[in-house]
Amino acid sequence: MGEGRGGALFIMNSFLKIFFRNLRNGGVYSAINIGGLTVGMAVAGLILLWVFHHRSYDRFHEKDKYLYKVWTRNDANGYLDKTPAVLGPTLTENYADFADMTRYGQQEIPLMFIEENSALFGGNEFITIGTTDPGFLRMFNFPLLRGDASTALNEPLSLILTESAAQRIFGDKDPMGKTISVWGNVHFTVTGVMADLPANTEFKFDVLVPMKRFEPDLSWISKSNKSLYVELRPGVDAGTAGVAIRDIVEKHTDGRDRTETYLQHVSRWHLWSNFTGGLIETLRMFTLIALLILLTACINFMNLRTAQSAKYAKETGIRKVIGARRSGLTVRFLGESISITVLAGAAAAIIVSLCLPYFNALTGEQVGLNFGNPGFWAGMVSFVVLTGLLAGSYPAFYLSSFLPTKVLKGTFTGERGFLTSRKVLVVAQFMFAVILIGSTSVIQRQIHHAKARDIGYDKSRLISVQLGSQVRHTKELLRRELLASGVAESVSNNFAAMTESQSTFSDTWWRGKNPEDDIIIERNYAEADWAKTTGVEIIQGRDIDIRAYPNDSTAMLLNEAAVKVMDFD
C-alpha cells in the first residue's frame, strides 16, 4: 500500500512539474489561454448565478413539495392568480386532499403611527403590509424571532413585524405588545417579530396582519384581489386534486360563472408568473447566452492549444516511442486543460465577487456567492470540471493522435485540407460572436423602444404623492395652496397613481353584454382635472369635474380597450 501511495505521489509530482514548466514556457500563449478562459467563465458565471438565483425562489420551504398556488381561467380574462375569497376555506373544509390554505395580498402604505404614552409618531416613509391567514406561518418557513407562530395571527388585531421593520419603528425598544395604528384608525398589537425575508421569495412585506380583520367578501361571484396558496397532503397527486376542483366555481354559481381552477406548484410561481409563461423565457435566453459565451471561450482555448501542435508533437512522439499509450497521453492532456481551467475558475471567482455589488446595483437583485452552502461548492466544482472537459477534450484527442514515425522523421505537418477542424472552430467562434453582438443590439433597441414609446400620458413633470388618512381631509386645501403658490400647474385628487389599479371588479353590466362573459375591469377614481394633469388625450367627450358639474359624481371615463370590449360605437 505504501509503494502504491508513493507511486501515485511521484506521478502527481511529475505531472505538476511538467504542467508548470509548460505554463511558464508558454509565455503569451499561456497568458491568453488563462485570460480568455477567465473572462469567459466570469461572465458566464455571473449570468448563471442570476439565473439560479431566480430558479431558487421559494424552494427553501420544508413543505415545498406540497405547496401550490391556485389560479383561475375564463375565456374573457385568461389566467388570473385571483380567486373568490371563499374558495380557500371551502377546499380545506370539504376536500380531503387539501391540508391547509392561506390567502395573501400586499400593498404599500405610509409608515404607520405608533401609540405610546398617548403620543403619536409617524413619518413620510412607506412600508409594505401583507394580509394573510394563520396558515401562512404553518405552510411557509419564515421563522419568528419573537412570539409564537401557532398563535401570532389568530386574533383579528394581531400584527407581526419583520426584524428590520421593528428596528425602523421601535429602534432598540422591545416591540412586543406595543400598539400600532395602521391606515390611521385600525389599532393592532405586535404579537411577533419575524426574521427578515430572504431575497429569493415572492413575498415582500414589512408587516403581516390577519385577513380576518377585513371580513372578505365570501361570494363566489366576486373575485378577491388576494392570491390563494394551498398545501396538499403527502401522497396526494396534484393532477388528480386539480381535476377534482376544476369546475368548483361553476358548481357553486349554478353555471353562471364558467371559471376554471388550476394548481401551480411552488417551483413555477416566480418563473411562470402568468401561468403559461413569464420570467422563464428570459432565463432560458440568458442561459443560452451564458453557454454561448462559455463555448466561445472554450473554442478560443482549443484553437490556442492546437496552434501549438508542433511544440507538443515531438513530446508526444518521444513518449509513444518509450511506451506511452494514447489513452494515457489523452488523460495527461485533459489533466493539463482541467488544471488550467481550475486556475481560470479561481481567477473568475475573484472577478465575480468583485463585480457582484455593481451587478446587483444594475439589476436591482441580491445575488450572492453562498460559500457556506455545500450545493454552491458542488455547482462550482461541476462548472469548472465540465468547462475543463469541454475546452480540453478536442486538444487532448488531437495532440495524442500524432504518429511517432512522422514526428521523429520531421514529416509531421498537422491538419491539411479545405475544411479542417481548426477552421470549423474558428468559424463557429466568429458565428457565436456575431450572434451575441446582434442579440445585444436587438435588446438595446427594445429597451430604447420601451423607454421612448408613447405610454398615453405625459410623465415628464408628473408627480404622484400618496396621502395618509390623517391628512386626506385637507386635500382640497392642499390643492388650492399648490395652485396658488405656482408650484403646480394642475392638481388632481385620485384614489391611486396612474400606474396602479385602485380595485378590480367583474360584476359590471352594460346593455348587450353576454351573460356568460366574466370580464375583469380595472378602475380608479378622480374628482377633477385628471386628464389635464396627466396629459391623457380624451378622444370623445370631456374630463370628469365634480366641482363644475355636481352630477359628475356618477360620471365615468372609459379607455379605448373598454369601449371595444363593450362593443360601443
PDB file of N, CA and C in Angstrom, residues 261-304:
ATOM      1  N   THR A 261     -60.470  26.326 -12.403  1.00  0.00           N
ATOM      2  CA  THR A 261     -59.471  26.466 -11.355  1.00  0.00           C
ATOM      3  C   THR A 261     -58.290  25.535 -11.631  1.00  0.00           C
ATOM      4  N   TYR A 262     -57.072  26.058 -11.429  1.00  0.00           N
ATOM      5  CA  TYR A 262     -55.854  25.294 -11.693  1.00  0.00           C
ATOM      6  C   TYR A 262     -54.886  25.424 -10.523  1.00  0.00           C
ATOM      7  N   LEU A 263     -54.033  24.411 -10.369  1.00  0.00           N
ATOM      8  CA  LEU A 263     -52.992  24.426  -9.339  1.00  0.00           C
ATOM      9  C   LEU A 263     -51.630  24.626  -9.993  1.00  0.00           C
ATOM     10  N   GLN A 264     -50.794  25.444  -9.360  1.00  0.00           N
ATOM     11  CA  GLN A 264     -49.442  25.717  -9.865  1.00  0.00           C
ATOM     12  C   GLN A 264     -48.437  25.447  -8.750  1.00  0.00           C
ATOM     13  N   HIS A 265     -47.472  24.574  -8.994  1.00  0.00           N
ATOM     14  CA  HIS A 265     -46.505  24.186  -7.964  1.00  0.00           C
ATOM     15  C   HIS A 265     -45.582  25.352  -7.610  1.00  0.00           C
ATOM     16  N   VAL A 266     -45.035  25.301  -6.389  1.00  0.00           N
ATOM     17  CA  VAL A 266     -44.179  26.367  -5.881  1.00  0.00           C
ATOM     18  C   VAL A 266     -42.986  26.638  -6.797  1.00  0.00           C
ATOM     19  N   SER A 267     -42.503  25.627  -7.477  1.00  0.00           N
ATOM     20  CA  SER A 267     -41.338  25.793  -8.359  1.00  0.00           C
ATOM     21  C   SER A 267     -41.647  26.667  -9.563  1.00  0.00           C
ATOM     22  N   ARG A 268     -42.916  26.909  -9.838  1.00  0.00           N
ATOM     23  CA  ARG A 268     -43.298  27.685 -11.020  1.00  0.00           C
ATOM     24  C   ARG A 268     -43.846  29.073 -10.673  1.00  0.00           C
ATOM     25  N   TRP A 269     -44.030  29.406  -9.397  1.00  0.00           N
ATOM     26  CA  TRP A 269     -44.654  30.673  -9.032  1.00  0.00           C
ATOM     27  C   TRP A 269     -43.907  31.869  -9.621  1.00  0.00           C
ATOM     28  N   HIS A 270     -42.620  31.866  -9.422  1.00  0.00           N
ATOM     29  CA  HIS A 270     -41.813  33.021  -9.836  1.00  0.00           C
ATOM     30  C   HIS A 270     -41.502  32.991 -11.322  1.00  0.00           C
ATOM     31  N   LEU A 271     -41.305  31.797 -11.861  1.00  0.00           N
ATOM     32  CA  LEU A 271     -40.861  31.677 -13.252  1.00  0.00           C
ATOM     33  C   LEU A 271     -42.010  31.773 -14.240  1.00  0.00           C
ATOM     34  N   TRP A 272     -43.145  31.166 -13.912  1.00  0.00           N
ATOM     35  CA  TRP A 272     -44.325  31.206 -14.775  1.00  0.00           C
ATOM     36  C   TRP A 272     -45.339  32.181 -14.150  1.00  0.00           C
ATOM     37  N   SER A 273     -45.008  33.483 -14.169  1.00  0.00           N
ATOM     38  CA  SER A 273     -45.797  34.481 -13.454  1.00  0.00           C
ATOM     39  C   SER A 273     -47.167  34.723 -14.078  1.00  0.00           C
ATOM     40  N   ASN A 274     -47.397  34.301 -15.313  1.00  0.00           N
ATOM     41  CA  ASN A 274     -48.739  34.388 -15.898  1.00  0.00           C
ATOM     42  C   ASN A 274     -49.279  32.989 -16.214  1.00  0.00           C
ATOM     43  N   PHE A 275     -48.799  32.012 -15.461  1.00  0.00           N
ATOM     44  CA  PHE A 275     -49.204  30.605 -15.504  1.00  0.00           C
ATOM     45  C   PHE A 275     -48.633  29.863 -16.706  1.00  0.00           C
ATOM     46  N   THR A 276     -48.693  30.434 -17.886  1.00  0.00           N
ATOM     47  CA  THR A 276     -48.203  29.744 -19.079  1.00  0.00           C
ATOM     48  C   THR A 276     -46.824  30.224 -19.508  1.00  0.00           C
ATOM     49  N   GLY A 277     -46.307  31.251 -18.899  1.00  0.00           N
ATOM     50  CA  GLY A 277     -45.008  31.788 -19.274  1.00  0.00           C
ATOM     51  C   GLY A 277     -44.607  32.898 -18.328  1.00  0.00           C
ATOM     52  N   GLY A 278     -43.602  33.665 -18.747  1.00  0.00           N
ATOM     53  CA  GLY A 278     -43.157  34.772 -17.914  1.00  0.00           C
ATOM     54  C   GLY A 278     -41.649  34.844 -17.860  1.00  0.00           C
ATOM     55  N   LEU A 279     -41.104  34.919 -16.659  1.00  0.00           N
ATOM     56  CA  LEU A 279     -39.662  35.083 -16.484  1.00  0.00           C
ATOM     57  C   LEU A 279     -38.879  33.889 -17.010  1.00  0.00           C
ATOM     58  N   ILE A 280     -39.472  32.721 -17.055  1.00  0.00           N
ATOM     59  CA  ILE A 280     -38.763  31.530 -17.505  1.00  0.00           C
ATOM     60  C   ILE A 280     -38.200  31.714 -18.915  1.00  0.00           C
ATOM     61  N   GLU A 281     -38.917  32.456 -19.762  1.00  0.00           N
ATOM     62  CA  GLU A 281     -38.439  32.687 -21.131  1.00  0.00           C
ATOM     63  C   GLU A 281     -37.176  33.541 -21.119  1.00  0.00           C
ATOM     64  N   THR A 282     -37.122  34.545 -20.246  1.00  0.00           N
ATOM     65  CA  THR A 282     -35.929  35.377 -20.122  1.00  0.00           C
ATOM     66  C   THR A 282     -34.766  34.564 -19.575  1.00  0.00           C
ATOM     67  N   LEU A 283     -35.031  33.710 -18.576  1.00  0.00           N
ATOM     68  CA  LEU A 283     -33.969  32.893 -18.001  1.00  0.00           C
ATOM     69  C   LEU A 283     -33.404  31.927 -19.036  1.00  0.00           C
ATOM     70  N   ARG A 284     -34.261  31.364 -19.849  1.00  0.00           N
ATOM     71  CA  ARG A 284     -33.775  30.450 -20.897  1.00  0.00           C
ATOM     72  C   ARG A 284     -32.882  31.192 -21.883  1.00  0.00           C
ATOM     73  N   MET A 285     -33.281  32.411 -22.236  1.00  0.00           N
ATOM     74  CA  MET A 285     -32.483  33.199 -23.182  1.00  0.00           C
ATOM     75  C   MET A 285     -31.116  33.528 -22.589  1.00  0.00           C
ATOM     76  N   PHE A 286     -31.083  33.945 -21.311  1.00  0.00           N
ATOM     77  CA  PHE A 286     -29.812  34.300 -20.693  1.00  0.00           C
ATOM     78  C   PHE A 286     -28.954  33.064 -20.428  1.00  0.00           C
ATOM     79  N   THR A 287     -29.575  31.928 -20.172  1.00  0.00           N
ATOM     80  CA  THR A 287     -28.805  30.690 -20.034  1.00  0.00           C
ATOM     81  C   THR A 287     -28.117  30.344 -21.340  1.00  0.00           C
ATOM     82  N   LEU A 288     -28.844  30.514 -22.447  1.00  0.00           N
ATOM     83  CA  LEU A 288     -28.256  30.268 -23.770  1.00  0.00           C
ATOM     84  C   LEU A 288     -27.108  31.235 -24.036  1.00  0.00           C
ATOM     85  N   ILE A 289     -27.295  32.508 -23.657  1.00  0.00           N
ATOM     86  CA  ILE A 289     -26.237  33.498 -23.849  1.00  0.00           C
ATOM     87  C   ILE A 289     -25.000  33.116 -23.042  1.00  0.00           C
ATOM     88  N   ALA A 290     -25.204  32.687 -21.786  1.00  0.00           N
ATOM     89  CA  ALA A 290     -24.077  32.290 -20.945  1.00  0.00           C
ATOM     90  C   ALA A 290     -23.336  31.101 -21.552  1.00  0.00           C
ATOM     91  N   LEU A 291     -24.087  30.139 -22.064  1.00  0.00           N
ATOM     92  CA  LEU A 291     -23.455  28.966 -22.679  1.00  0.00           C
ATOM     93  C   LEU A 291     -22.697  29.336 -23.950  1.00  0.00           C
ATOM     94  N   LEU A 292     -23.228  30.270 -24.738  1.00  0.00           N
ATOM     95  CA  LEU A 292     -22.527  30.710 -25.950  1.00  0.00           C
ATOM     96  C   LEU A 292     -21.224  31.421 -25.591  1.00  0.00           C
ATOM     97  N   ILE A 293     -21.274  32.262 -24.553  1.00  0.00           N
ATOM     98  CA  ILE A 293     -20.057  32.960 -24.115  1.00  0.00           C
ATOM     99  C   ILE A 293     -19.017  31.950 -23.644  1.00  0.00           C
ATOM    100  N   LEU A 294     -19.453  30.972 -22.846  1.00  0.00           N
ATOM    101  CA  LEU A 294     -18.536  29.955 -22.337  1.00  0.00           C
ATOM    102  C   LEU A 294     -17.998  29.095 -23.476  1.00  0.00           C
ATOM    103  N   LEU A 295     -18.859  28.770 -24.437  1.00  0.00           N
ATOM    104  CA  LEU A 295     -18.424  27.959 -25.572  1.00  0.00           C
ATOM    105  C   LEU A 295     -17.417  28.719 -26.429  1.00  0.00           C
ATOM    106  N   THR A 296     -17.625  30.022 -26.589  1.00  0.00           N
ATOM    107  CA  THR A 296     -16.675  30.847 -27.342  1.00  0.00           C
ATOM    108  C   THR A 296     -15.313  30.853 -26.664  1.00  0.00           C
ATOM    109  N   ALA A 297     -15.299  30.975 -25.327  1.00  0.00           N
ATOM    110  CA  ALA A 297     -14.040  30.952 -24.587  1.00  0.00           C
ATOM    111  C   ALA A 297     -13.365  29.585 -24.713  1.00  0.00           C
ATOM    112  N   CYS A 298     -14.169  28.511 -24.681  1.00  0.00           N
ATOM    113  CA  CYS A 298     -13.612  27.160 -24.813  1.00  0.00           C
ATOM    114  C   CYS A 298     -13.020  26.935 -26.205  1.00  0.00           C
ATOM    115  N   ILE A 299     -13.708  27.430 -27.230  1.00  0.00           N
ATOM    116  CA  ILE A 299     -13.190  27.290 -28.599  1.00  0.00           C
ATOM    117  C   ILE A 299     -11.888  28.065 -28.752  1.00  0.00           C
ATOM    118  N   ASN A 300     -11.830  29.257 -28.133  1.00  0.00           N
ATOM    119  CA  ASN A 300     -10.593  30.037 -28.156  1.00  0.00           C
ATOM    120  C   ASN A 300      -9.457  29.241 -27.509  1.00  0.00           C
ATOM    121  N   PHE A 301      -9.766  28.556 -26.408  1.00  0.00           N
ATOM    122  CA  PHE A 301      -8.784  27.712 -25.726  1.00  0.00           C
ATOM    123  C   PHE A 301      -8.335  26.578 -26.639  1.00  0.00           C
ATOM    124  N   MET A 302      -9.286  25.908 -27.308  1.00  0.00           N
ATOM    125  CA  MET A 302      -8.957  24.809 -28.219  1.00  0.00           C
ATOM    126  C   MET A 302      -8.033  25.279 -29.341  1.00  0.00           C
ATOM    127  N   ASN A 303      -8.362  26.413 -29.935  1.00  0.00           N
ATOM    128  CA  ASN A 303      -7.572  26.912 -31.059  1.00  0.00           C
ATOM    129  C   ASN A 303      -6.141  27.239 -30.636  1.00  0.00           C
ATOM    130  N   LEU A 304      -5.997  27.855 -29.448  1.00  0.00           N
ATOM    131  CA  LEU A 304      -4.662  28.200 -28.983  1.00  0.00           C
ATOM    132  C   LEU A 304      -3.859  26.953 -28.632  1.00  0.00           C
TER     133      LEU A 304
END
